[in-house]
PDB file of C-alpha atoms in Angstrom:
ATOM      1  CA  UNK A   1      22.489 -94.234  -5.977  1.00 51.00           C
ATOM      2  CA  UNK A   2      22.191 -90.479  -6.505  1.00 51.00           C
ATOM      3  CA  UNK A   3      23.540 -87.837  -4.142  1.00 43.00           C
ATOM      4  CA  UNK A   4      19.944 -86.672  -3.568  1.00 46.00           C
ATOM      5  CA  UNK A   5      18.870 -90.171  -2.551  1.00 49.00           C
ATOM      6  CA  UNK A   6      21.799 -90.507  -0.140  1.00 39.00           C
ATOM      7  CA  UNK A   7      20.932 -87.119   1.364  1.00 37.00           C
ATOM      8  CA  UNK A   8      17.292 -88.162   1.788  1.00 42.00           C
ATOM      9  CA  UNK A   9      18.335 -91.396   3.509  1.00 38.00           C
ATOM     10  CA  UNK A  10      20.630 -89.494   5.859  1.00 39.00           C
ATOM     11  CA  UNK A  11      17.708 -87.330   6.923  1.00 40.00           C
ATOM     12  CA  UNK A  12      15.632 -90.416   7.673  1.00 41.00           C
ATOM     13  CA  UNK A  13      18.416 -91.945   9.749  1.00 40.00           C
ATOM     14  CA  UNK A  14      18.966 -88.695  11.661  1.00 57.00           C
ATOM     15  CA  UNK A  15      15.276 -88.230  12.511  1.00 79.00           C
ATOM     16  CA  UNK A  16      14.415 -88.150  16.243  1.00 89.00           C
ATOM     17  CA  UNK A  17      13.122 -91.420  17.695  1.00 94.00           C
ATOM     18  CA  UNK A  18       9.733 -91.477  19.429  1.00 95.00           C
ATOM     19  CA  UNK A  19       9.131 -93.978  22.231  1.00 96.00           C
ATOM     20  CA  UNK A  20       5.952 -94.492  24.233  1.00 97.00           C
ATOM     21  CA  UNK A  21       6.413 -94.364  28.005  1.00 98.00           C
ATOM     22  CA  UNK A  22       4.409 -95.830  30.868  1.00 97.00           C
ATOM     23  CA  UNK A  23       4.946 -94.821  34.505  1.00 97.00           C
ATOM     24  CA  UNK A  24       3.475 -96.809  37.381  1.00 97.00           C
ATOM     25  CA  UNK A  25       0.979 -94.757  39.404  1.00 96.00           C
ATOM     26  CA  UNK A  26      -2.260 -95.148  41.337  1.00 95.00           C
ATOM     27  CA  UNK A  27      -5.022 -95.832  40.472  1.00 96.00           C
ATOM     28  CA  UNK A  28      -3.601 -96.526  36.986  1.00 97.00           C
ATOM     29  CA  UNK A  29      -0.403 -95.899  35.000  1.00 97.00           C
ATOM     30  CA  UNK A  30       0.473 -92.581  33.414  1.00 98.00           C
ATOM     31  CA  UNK A  31       1.472 -92.402  29.752  1.00 98.00           C
ATOM     32  CA  UNK A  32       3.808 -90.183  27.787  1.00 98.00           C
ATOM     33  CA  UNK A  33       6.347 -89.946  24.982  1.00 98.00           C
ATOM     34  CA  UNK A  34      10.112 -89.658  24.782  1.00 98.00           C
ATOM     35  CA  UNK A  35      11.391 -87.895  21.670  1.00 98.00           C
ATOM     36  CA  UNK A  36      15.105 -88.641  21.499  1.00 96.00           C
ATOM     37  CA  UNK A  37      17.595 -87.119  19.065  1.00 96.00           C
ATOM     38  CA  UNK A  38      19.664 -89.331  16.833  1.00 88.00           C
ATOM     39  CA  UNK A  39      22.850 -90.106  18.736  1.00 88.00           C
ATOM     40  CA  UNK A  40      23.606 -89.214  22.369  1.00 93.00           C
ATOM     41  CA  UNK A  41      21.348 -86.549  23.853  1.00 96.00           C
ATOM     42  CA  UNK A  42      23.074 -83.311  24.797  1.00 96.00           C
ATOM     43  CA  UNK A  43      20.463 -82.661  27.512  1.00 98.00           C
ATOM     44  CA  UNK A  44      17.049 -83.847  28.668  1.00 98.00           C
ATOM     45  CA  UNK A  45      13.888 -81.800  29.140  1.00 98.00           C
ATOM     46  CA  UNK A  46      10.522 -82.589  30.708  1.00 98.00           C
ATOM     47  CA  UNK A  47       7.559 -80.501  29.530  1.00 98.00           C
ATOM     48  CA  UNK A  48       5.137 -79.756  32.384  1.00 98.00           C
ATOM     49  CA  UNK A  49       1.699 -78.921  30.945  1.00 98.00           C
ATOM     50  CA  UNK A  50      -0.725 -76.153  31.729  1.00 96.00           C
ATOM     51  CA  UNK A  51      -4.045 -76.380  33.538  1.00 93.00           C
ATOM     52  CA  UNK A  52      -7.113 -78.333  32.475  1.00 91.00           C
ATOM     53  CA  UNK A  53      -7.420 -81.609  30.568  1.00 95.00           C
ATOM     54  CA  UNK A  54      -4.193 -81.124  28.620  1.00 97.00           C
ATOM     55  CA  UNK A  55      -2.560 -83.972  26.709  1.00 98.00           C
ATOM     56  CA  UNK A  56       1.085 -84.593  25.822  1.00 98.00           C
ATOM     57  CA  UNK A  57       0.812 -82.521  22.628  1.00 98.00           C
ATOM     58  CA  UNK A  58      -0.514 -79.492  24.500  1.00 98.00           C
ATOM     59  CA  UNK A  59      -4.102 -79.926  23.285  1.00 98.00           C
ATOM     60  CA  UNK A  60      -7.347 -80.226  25.216  1.00 96.00           C
ATOM     61  CA  UNK A  61     -11.033 -80.634  24.354  1.00 94.00           C
ATOM     62  CA  UNK A  62     -11.832 -77.111  25.554  1.00 92.00           C
ATOM     63  CA  UNK A  63     -10.760 -75.527  22.275  1.00 92.00           C
ATOM     64  CA  UNK A  64      -6.977 -75.938  22.221  1.00 97.00           C
ATOM     65  CA  UNK A  65      -5.470 -77.829  19.263  1.00 97.00           C
ATOM     66  CA  UNK A  66      -2.237 -75.888  18.774  1.00 97.00           C
ATOM     67  CA  UNK A  67       0.054 -78.916  19.357  1.00 98.00           C
ATOM     68  CA  UNK A  68       2.419 -76.573  21.184  1.00 98.00           C
ATOM     69  CA  UNK A  69       4.215 -79.240  23.232  1.00 98.00           C
ATOM     70  CA  UNK A  70       4.659 -81.598  20.297  1.00 98.00           C
ATOM     71  CA  UNK A  71       6.143 -78.817  18.200  1.00 98.00           C
ATOM     72  CA  UNK A  72       8.397 -77.688  21.040  1.00 98.00           C
ATOM     73  CA  UNK A  73       9.607 -81.266  21.589  1.00 98.00           C
ATOM     74  CA  UNK A  74      10.340 -81.679  17.890  1.00 98.00           C
ATOM     75  CA  UNK A  75      12.264 -78.412  17.779  1.00 98.00           C
ATOM     76  CA  UNK A  76      14.330 -79.249  20.862  1.00 98.00           C
ATOM     77  CA  UNK A  77      15.046 -82.797  19.671  1.00 98.00           C
ATOM     78  CA  UNK A  78      16.415 -81.353  16.435  1.00 96.00           C
ATOM     79  CA  UNK A  79      18.897 -79.421  18.606  1.00 96.00           C
ATOM     80  CA  UNK A  80      19.994 -82.562  20.447  1.00 97.00           C
ATOM     81  CA  UNK A  81      17.691 -82.383  23.479  1.00 98.00           C
ATOM     82  CA  UNK A  82      15.765 -85.496  24.525  1.00 98.00           C
ATOM     83  CA  UNK A  83      12.221 -84.443  25.495  1.00 98.00           C
ATOM     84  CA  UNK A  84       9.572 -86.194  27.566  1.00 98.00           C
ATOM     85  CA  UNK A  85       5.977 -85.010  27.517  1.00 98.00           C
ATOM     86  CA  UNK A  86       2.928 -86.718  29.014  1.00 98.00           C
ATOM     87  CA  UNK A  87      -0.836 -86.955  29.234  1.00 98.00           C
ATOM     88  CA  UNK A  88      -2.083 -85.561  32.528  1.00 97.00           C
ATOM     89  CA  UNK A  89      -4.166 -87.695  34.856  1.00 96.00           C
ATOM     90  CA  UNK A  90      -7.617 -88.296  33.425  1.00 95.00           C
ATOM     91  CA  UNK A  91      -6.551 -87.303  29.908  1.00 97.00           C
ATOM     92  CA  UNK A  92      -6.029 -89.356  26.721  1.00 97.00           C
ATOM     93  CA  UNK A  93      -3.986 -92.488  27.498  1.00 97.00           C
ATOM     94  CA  UNK A  94      -3.821 -91.485  31.179  1.00 98.00           C
ATOM     95  CA  UNK A  95      -7.628 -91.392  31.412  1.00 97.00           C
ATOM     96  CA  UNK A  96      -7.796 -94.353  33.814  1.00 97.00           C
ATOM     97  CA  UNK A  97      -5.580 -92.466  36.280  1.00 97.00           C
ATOM     98  CA  UNK A  98      -8.205 -89.728  36.753  1.00 95.00           C
ATOM     99  CA  UNK A  99      -8.133 -88.510  40.355  1.00 91.00           C
ATOM    100  CA  UNK A 100     -11.061 -88.032  42.678  1.00 92.00           C
ATOM    101  CA  UNK A 101     -11.436 -84.246  42.525  1.00 92.00           C
ATOM    102  CA  UNK A 102     -12.092 -83.969  46.259  1.00 94.00           C
ATOM    103  CA  UNK A 103      -8.808 -85.740  47.040  1.00 93.00           C
ATOM    104  CA  UNK A 104      -6.590 -83.976  44.483  1.00 95.00           C
ATOM    105  CA  UNK A 105      -4.260 -81.139  45.492  1.00 96.00           C
ATOM    106  CA  UNK A 106      -1.512 -79.155  43.803  1.00 96.00           C
ATOM    107  CA  UNK A 107       1.050 -81.370  45.512  1.00 96.00           C
ATOM    108  CA  UNK A 108      -0.234 -84.264  43.394  1.00 96.00           C
ATOM    109  CA  UNK A 109       0.939 -82.361  40.297  1.00 97.00           C
ATOM    110  CA  UNK A 110       4.366 -82.117  41.914  1.00 97.00           C
ATOM    111  CA  UNK A 111       4.377 -85.824  42.777  1.00 97.00           C
ATOM    112  CA  UNK A 112       3.572 -86.693  39.152  1.00 98.00           C
ATOM    113  CA  UNK A 113       6.329 -84.367  37.926  1.00 98.00           C
ATOM    114  CA  UNK A 114       8.801 -86.226  40.137  1.00 97.00           C
ATOM    115  CA  UNK A 115       7.663 -89.569  38.712  1.00 98.00           C
ATOM    116  CA  UNK A 116       8.367 -88.238  35.231  1.00 98.00           C
ATOM    117  CA  UNK A 117      11.756 -86.857  36.290  1.00 98.00           C
ATOM    118  CA  UNK A 118      12.734 -90.351  37.419  1.00 97.00           C
ATOM    119  CA  UNK A 119      11.501 -91.843  34.145  1.00 98.00           C
ATOM    120  CA  UNK A 120      13.301 -89.229  32.038  1.00 98.00           C
ATOM    121  CA  UNK A 121      16.611 -89.818  33.780  1.00 98.00           C
ATOM    122  CA  UNK A 122      16.223 -93.606  33.600  1.00 97.00           C
ATOM    123  CA  UNK A 123      15.534 -93.426  29.863  1.00 97.00           C
ATOM    124  CA  UNK A 124      18.260 -90.940  28.952  1.00 97.00           C
ATOM    125  CA  UNK A 125      21.002 -91.917  31.389  1.00 96.00           C
ATOM    126  CA  UNK A 126      21.666 -88.237  32.115  1.00 97.00           C
ATOM    127  CA  UNK A 127      22.309 -86.869  35.600  1.00 96.00           C
ATOM    128  CA  UNK A 128      19.627 -84.173  35.561  1.00 98.00           C
ATOM    129  CA  UNK A 129      16.635 -82.932  33.583  1.00 98.00           C
ATOM    130  CA  UNK A 130      15.456 -79.444  32.624  1.00 98.00           C
ATOM    131  CA  UNK A 131      11.882 -78.654  33.668  1.00 98.00           C
ATOM    132  CA  UNK A 132      10.073 -76.737  30.923  1.00 98.00           C
ATOM    133  CA  UNK A 133       6.838 -75.522  32.503  1.00 98.00           C
ATOM    134  CA  UNK A 134       4.125 -73.874  30.434  1.00 98.00           C
ATOM    135  CA  UNK A 135       1.331 -71.778  31.980  1.00 97.00           C
ATOM    136  CA  UNK A 136       0.313 -73.570  35.220  1.00 96.00           C
ATOM    137  CA  UNK A 137       3.156 -75.971  34.457  1.00 98.00           C
ATOM    138  CA  UNK A 138       5.547 -73.115  35.278  1.00 98.00           C
ATOM    139  CA  UNK A 139       4.191 -73.104  38.832  1.00 98.00           C
ATOM    140  CA  UNK A 140       4.456 -76.901  38.959  1.00 98.00           C
ATOM    141  CA  UNK A 141       8.105 -76.572  37.891  1.00 98.00           C
ATOM    142  CA  UNK A 142       8.799 -74.013  40.620  1.00 98.00           C
ATOM    143  CA  UNK A 143       7.086 -76.118  43.280  1.00 97.00           C
ATOM    144  CA  UNK A 144       8.905 -79.268  42.155  1.00 97.00           C
ATOM    145  CA  UNK A 145      12.287 -77.526  42.308  1.00 96.00           C
ATOM    146  CA  UNK A 146      11.777 -75.785  45.646  1.00 88.00           C
ATOM    147  CA  UNK A 147      14.143 -78.159  47.494  1.00 84.00           C
ATOM    148  CA  UNK A 148      16.932 -77.585  44.935  1.00 86.00           C
ATOM    149  CA  UNK A 149      16.607 -81.205  43.822  1.00 91.00           C
ATOM    150  CA  UNK A 150      19.956 -82.133  42.189  1.00 94.00           C
ATOM    151  CA  UNK A 151      18.074 -84.157  39.576  1.00 96.00           C
ATOM    152  CA  UNK A 152      16.822 -80.837  38.152  1.00 98.00           C
ATOM    153  CA  UNK A 153      19.300 -79.009  35.879  1.00 98.00           C
ATOM    154  CA  UNK A 154      17.274 -75.809  35.800  1.00 98.00           C
ATOM    155  CA  UNK A 155      13.921 -74.257  34.932  1.00 98.00           C
ATOM    156  CA  UNK A 156      12.434 -72.809  31.759  1.00 98.00           C
ATOM    157  CA  UNK A 157       9.177 -71.021  32.624  1.00 98.00           C
ATOM    158  CA  UNK A 158       6.953 -70.223  29.642  1.00 98.00           C
ATOM    159  CA  UNK A 159       3.865 -67.994  29.952  1.00 98.00           C
ATOM    160  CA  UNK A 160       3.726 -68.520  33.709  1.00 97.00           C
ATOM    161  CA  UNK A 161       1.947 -66.476  36.367  1.00 95.00           C
ATOM    162  CA  UNK A 162       4.152 -64.279  38.519  1.00 96.00           C
ATOM    163  CA  UNK A 163       1.513 -63.462  41.116  1.00 95.00           C
ATOM    164  CA  UNK A 164      -0.348 -65.558  43.659  1.00 95.00           C
ATOM    165  CA  UNK A 165      -3.480 -67.177  42.260  1.00 93.00           C
ATOM    166  CA  UNK A 166      -5.697 -65.231  44.655  1.00 94.00           C
ATOM    167  CA  UNK A 167      -4.537 -61.934  43.162  1.00 92.00           C
ATOM    168  CA  UNK A 168      -5.278 -63.198  39.655  1.00 87.00           C
ATOM    169  CA  UNK A 169      -8.727 -64.500  40.648  1.00 90.00           C
ATOM    170  CA  UNK A 170      -9.627 -61.198  42.305  1.00 91.00           C
ATOM    171  CA  UNK A 171      -8.649 -59.378  39.140  1.00 86.00           C
ATOM    172  CA  UNK A 172     -10.851 -61.705  37.073  1.00 84.00           C
ATOM    173  CA  UNK A 173     -13.765 -61.440  39.499  1.00 87.00           C
ATOM    174  CA  UNK A 174     -13.529 -57.646  39.447  1.00 86.00           C
ATOM    175  CA  UNK A 175     -14.208 -57.652  35.716  1.00 82.00           C
ATOM    176  CA  UNK A 176     -16.907 -60.340  35.852  1.00 85.00           C
ATOM    177  CA  UNK A 177     -20.567 -59.265  35.491  1.00 89.00           C
ATOM    178  CA  UNK A 178     -21.577 -60.235  39.036  1.00 88.00           C
ATOM    179  CA  UNK A 179     -24.271 -58.576  41.192  1.00 91.00           C
ATOM    180  CA  UNK A 180     -22.927 -56.997  44.414  1.00 91.00           C
ATOM    181  CA  UNK A 181     -24.084 -59.818  46.692  1.00 92.00           C
ATOM    182  CA  UNK A 182     -22.324 -62.470  44.609  1.00 92.00           C
ATOM    183  CA  UNK A 183     -19.179 -60.356  44.352  1.00 91.00           C
ATOM    184  CA  UNK A 184     -19.121 -60.105  48.154  1.00 93.00           C
ATOM    185  CA  UNK A 185     -19.729 -63.849  48.522  1.00 93.00           C
ATOM    186  CA  UNK A 186     -16.914 -64.611  46.091  1.00 93.00           C
ATOM    187  CA  UNK A 187     -14.469 -62.425  48.002  1.00 94.00           C
ATOM    188  CA  UNK A 188     -15.481 -64.057  51.282  1.00 95.00           C
ATOM    189  CA  UNK A 189     -15.040 -67.554  49.845  1.00 95.00           C
ATOM    190  CA  UNK A 190     -11.671 -66.668  48.336  1.00 95.00           C
ATOM    191  CA  UNK A 191     -10.421 -65.191  51.615  1.00 96.00           C
ATOM    192  CA  UNK A 192     -11.477 -68.313  53.528  1.00 95.00           C
ATOM    193  CA  UNK A 193      -9.690 -70.591  51.075  1.00 96.00           C
ATOM    194  CA  UNK A 194      -6.549 -68.443  51.261  1.00 96.00           C
ATOM    195  CA  UNK A 195      -6.681 -68.910  55.028  1.00 96.00           C
ATOM    196  CA  UNK A 196      -6.726 -72.670  54.494  1.00 96.00           C
ATOM    197  CA  UNK A 197     -10.361 -73.195  55.396  1.00 96.00           C
ATOM    198  CA  UNK A 198     -13.126 -74.773  53.314  1.00 95.00           C
ATOM    199  CA  UNK A 199     -16.217 -72.652  52.902  1.00 94.00           C
ATOM    200  CA  UNK A 200     -19.765 -72.488  51.594  1.00 93.00           C
ATOM    201  CA  UNK A 201     -20.569 -70.414  48.538  1.00 91.00           C
ATOM    202  CA  UNK A 202     -23.846 -69.657  46.731  1.00 92.00           C
ATOM    203  CA  UNK A 203     -24.862 -72.161  44.027  1.00 92.00           C
ATOM    204  CA  UNK A 204     -24.271 -69.480  41.401  1.00 92.00           C
ATOM    205  CA  UNK A 205     -20.534 -69.662  42.229  1.00 92.00           C
ATOM    206  CA  UNK A 206     -20.322 -73.457  42.199  1.00 92.00           C
ATOM    207  CA  UNK A 207     -18.191 -73.539  39.028  1.00 90.00           C
ATOM    208  CA  UNK A 208     -15.375 -71.843  40.947  1.00 93.00           C
ATOM    209  CA  UNK A 209     -16.032 -72.733  44.589  1.00 94.00           C
ATOM    210  CA  UNK A 210     -17.743 -76.154  44.565  1.00 95.00           C
ATOM    211  CA  UNK A 211     -16.792 -78.182  47.668  1.00 95.00           C
ATOM    212  CA  UNK A 212     -14.915 -80.891  45.747  1.00 95.00           C
ATOM    213  CA  UNK A 213     -12.438 -78.446  44.213  1.00 95.00           C
ATOM    214  CA  UNK A 214     -11.705 -76.525  47.404  1.00 96.00           C
ATOM    215  CA  UNK A 215      -8.850 -78.769  48.649  1.00 96.00           C
ATOM    216  CA  UNK A 216      -7.033 -78.159  45.365  1.00 95.00           C
ATOM    217  CA  UNK A 217      -7.694 -74.425  45.577  1.00 96.00           C
ATOM    218  CA  UNK A 218      -6.379 -74.209  49.133  1.00 97.00           C
ATOM    219  CA  UNK A 219      -3.113 -75.869  48.120  1.00 97.00           C
ATOM    220  CA  UNK A 220      -2.861 -73.746  44.943  1.00 96.00           C
ATOM    221  CA  UNK A 221      -3.660 -70.408  46.572  1.00 97.00           C
ATOM    222  CA  UNK A 222      -0.906 -70.928  49.137  1.00 97.00           C
ATOM    223  CA  UNK A 223       1.822 -70.827  46.480  1.00 97.00           C
ATOM    224  CA  UNK A 224       3.682 -67.618  45.635  1.00 97.00           C
ATOM    225  CA  UNK A 225       5.459 -67.980  42.255  1.00 97.00           C
ATOM    226  CA  UNK A 226       7.854 -65.095  42.852  1.00 97.00           C
ATOM    227  CA  UNK A 227       8.852 -66.405  46.285  1.00 97.00           C
ATOM    228  CA  UNK A 228       9.452 -69.877  44.850  1.00 97.00           C
ATOM    229  CA  UNK A 229      11.566 -68.353  42.075  1.00 97.00           C
ATOM    230  CA  UNK A 230      13.644 -66.448  44.644  1.00 97.00           C
ATOM    231  CA  UNK A 231      14.211 -69.608  46.677  1.00 96.00           C
ATOM    232  CA  UNK A 232      15.450 -71.715  43.751  1.00 96.00           C
ATOM    233  CA  UNK A 233      19.193 -71.511  43.111  1.00 95.00           C
ATOM    234  CA  UNK A 234      19.599 -73.201  39.716  1.00 96.00           C
ATOM    235  CA  UNK A 235      19.565 -71.652  36.217  1.00 97.00           C
ATOM    236  CA  UNK A 236      16.231 -70.114  35.307  1.00 98.00           C
ATOM    237  CA  UNK A 237      14.775 -68.631  32.138  1.00 98.00           C
ATOM    238  CA  UNK A 238      11.446 -66.790  32.098  1.00 98.00           C
ATOM    239  CA  UNK A 239       9.805 -66.232  28.712  1.00 98.00           C
ATOM    240  CA  UNK A 240       6.633 -64.364  27.824  1.00 98.00           C
ATOM    241  CA  UNK A 241       4.816 -63.409  24.647  1.00 98.00           C
ATOM    242  CA  UNK A 242       3.695 -59.792  24.246  1.00 98.00           C
ATOM    243  CA  UNK A 243       0.227 -60.736  22.923  1.00 98.00           C
ATOM    244  CA  UNK A 244      -0.521 -63.369  25.574  1.00 97.00           C
ATOM    245  CA  UNK A 245      -4.135 -62.937  26.716  1.00 94.00           C
ATOM    246  CA  UNK A 246      -3.768 -65.167  29.800  1.00 93.00           C
ATOM    247  CA  UNK A 247      -0.529 -64.060  31.437  1.00 94.00           C
ATOM    248  CA  UNK A 248       1.244 -60.749  31.034  1.00 94.00           C
ATOM    249  CA  UNK A 249       4.645 -59.145  30.874  1.00 96.00           C
ATOM    250  CA  UNK A 250       4.058 -58.053  34.478  1.00 95.00           C
ATOM    251  CA  UNK A 251       3.896 -61.739  35.455  1.00 96.00           C
ATOM    252  CA  UNK A 252       7.182 -62.473  33.697  1.00 97.00           C
ATOM    253  CA  UNK A 253       8.821 -59.419  35.242  1.00 97.00           C
ATOM    254  CA  UNK A 254       7.690 -60.475  38.724  1.00 96.00           C
ATOM    255  CA  UNK A 255       9.314 -63.882  38.245  1.00 97.00           C
ATOM    256  CA  UNK A 256      12.474 -62.424  36.715  1.00 97.00           C
ATOM    257  CA  UNK A 257      12.812 -59.836  39.482  1.00 96.00           C
ATOM    258  CA  UNK A 258      13.000 -62.591  42.076  1.00 95.00           C
ATOM    259  CA  UNK A 259      16.681 -63.172  41.278  1.00 93.00           C
ATOM    260  CA  UNK A 260      19.254 -60.997  39.493  1.00 95.00           C
ATOM    261  CA  UNK A 261      20.542 -63.870  37.347  1.00 96.00           C
ATOM    262  CA  UNK A 262      17.206 -64.927  35.808  1.00 97.00           C
ATOM    263  CA  UNK A 263      17.160 -64.664  32.031  1.00 98.00           C
ATOM    264  CA  UNK A 264      14.036 -62.812  30.854  1.00 98.00           C
ATOM    265  CA  UNK A 265      12.951 -63.253  27.230  1.00 98.00           C
ATOM    266  CA  UNK A 266      10.018 -61.385  25.687  1.00 98.00           C
ATOM    267  CA  UNK A 267       8.721 -62.582  22.331  1.00 98.00           C
ATOM    268  CA  UNK A 268       7.032 -59.791  20.409  1.00 98.00           C
ATOM    269  CA  UNK A 269       3.670 -60.721  18.896  1.00 98.00           C
ATOM    270  CA  UNK A 270       3.541 -64.171  20.522  1.00 98.00           C
ATOM    271  CA  UNK A 271       0.480 -65.507  22.341  1.00 98.00           C
ATOM    272  CA  UNK A 272      -0.087 -67.955  25.205  1.00 97.00           C
ATOM    273  CA  UNK A 273       0.339 -71.076  23.060  1.00 98.00           C
ATOM    274  CA  UNK A 274       3.624 -69.687  21.698  1.00 98.00           C
ATOM    275  CA  UNK A 275       2.315 -68.877  18.220  1.00 98.00           C
ATOM    276  CA  UNK A 276       2.595 -65.609  16.332  1.00 98.00           C
ATOM    277  CA  UNK A 277      -0.755 -63.857  16.877  1.00 98.00           C
ATOM    278  CA  UNK A 278      -2.149 -60.325  17.105  1.00 97.00           C
ATOM    279  CA  UNK A 279      -3.587 -58.839  20.283  1.00 96.00           C
ATOM    280  CA  UNK A 280      -7.107 -58.923  18.822  1.00 97.00           C
ATOM    281  CA  UNK A 281      -8.868 -61.580  20.942  1.00 96.00           C
ATOM    282  CA  UNK A 282     -10.673 -63.383  18.110  1.00 96.00           C
ATOM    283  CA  UNK A 283      -7.584 -63.679  15.926  1.00 97.00           C
ATOM    284  CA  UNK A 284      -5.415 -64.504  18.914  1.00 97.00           C
ATOM    285  CA  UNK A 285      -7.647 -67.369  20.060  1.00 96.00           C
ATOM    286  CA  UNK A 286      -7.894 -68.682  16.496  1.00 97.00           C
ATOM    287  CA  UNK A 287      -4.217 -69.646  16.785  1.00 97.00           C
ATOM    288  CA  UNK A 288      -5.163 -71.948  19.694  1.00 97.00           C
ATOM    289  CA  UNK A 289      -7.121 -74.100  17.240  1.00 96.00           C
ATOM    290  CA  UNK A 290      -4.613 -74.298  14.395  1.00 96.00           C
ATOM    291  CA  UNK A 291      -2.068 -77.133  14.655  1.00 96.00           C
ATOM    292  CA  UNK A 292      -0.617 -76.195  11.261  1.00 96.00           C
ATOM    293  CA  UNK A 293       0.828 -72.945  12.607  1.00 97.00           C
ATOM    294  CA  UNK A 294       4.475 -73.334  13.634  1.00 98.00           C
ATOM    295  CA  UNK A 295       5.791 -72.062  16.925  1.00 98.00           C
ATOM    296  CA  UNK A 296       6.752 -68.413  16.698  1.00 98.00           C
ATOM    297  CA  UNK A 297      10.286 -67.638  15.523  1.00 98.00           C
ATOM    298  CA  UNK A 298      12.718 -67.594  18.426  1.00 97.00           C
ATOM    299  CA  UNK A 299      10.798 -69.877  20.772  1.00 98.00           C
ATOM    300  CA  UNK A 300      12.683 -73.109  20.099  1.00 98.00           C
ATOM    301  CA  UNK A 301      15.959 -71.286  19.524  1.00 98.00           C
ATOM    302  CA  UNK A 302      15.805 -69.403  22.833  1.00 98.00           C
ATOM    303  CA  UNK A 303      14.747 -72.419  24.879  1.00 98.00           C
ATOM    304  CA  UNK A 304      17.355 -74.701  23.290  1.00 98.00           C
ATOM    305  CA  UNK A 305      20.039 -72.032  23.581  1.00 98.00           C
ATOM    306  CA  UNK A 306      19.415 -71.616  27.299  1.00 98.00           C
ATOM    307  CA  UNK A 307      19.326 -75.353  28.000  1.00 98.00           C
ATOM    308  CA  UNK A 308      22.495 -76.027  26.018  1.00 98.00           C
ATOM    309  CA  UNK A 309      24.490 -72.983  27.112  1.00 96.00           C
ATOM    310  CA  UNK A 310      27.884 -73.847  28.681  1.00 93.00           C
ATOM    311  CA  UNK A 311      27.872 -73.573  32.483  1.00 89.00           C
TER     312      UNK A 311
END
């Protein structure tokens, strides 16, 4: 047998192992994947996905096919980190677990994260798991860790918001082409929801303020990412791309300023799905639809380096 053949076989043996996971939940099980390195895992990570109908690979039918979470899991597994990622409720293999929108709140995201923490620890045999939250998943990570749960090693927050959702929505509404009466109605509805009260909004604003989504919004609007970051006492890394069109460096700085020991990483020329992309909106969004593009240089290395750093 040639040296080349032996080398090729060694690569096959050393390849990470992928295992399908099923977690008991109501009204139906949740499904995910464990990508384990060859040999004992040096650490375990759970990827918490962003908003919308996002699957375990980081894709959704609304125009995202970047496979960001799959690529991140593969990169971390190559560094010795076991990674669990999952299909959200109502998505892909977890479709049967779709919630009733009127009954779903942000706390349900946290409850699901805790189910997956239990599953990750049971599968890896490790004492704690790193929460790697992307976009809205960063807020889920912060909310899940707010009691300093000892099962959580630390947090890696990627492209997360640093301001309360109400501030972000007001900013978006200010730039929306709304007539004055609808702008006033939107502000009134938002203020009522922030106060914890359901409200009525004009039909033209139903996409944002329909009655069935208001319980979720009330629970979401109450969360302050920076305050949650300040209250958590474990290791925390905040990372942000400079060409992200959805969250900004100001968001990352707000999270990092919450505690003096937070590690802030800024990736130059990196967009929201962690790919190299220019600031031009059309070219930037094109990277959302290209699964062949690798993650930007530094992303896997920085995340793995933080998780595996001696402490």
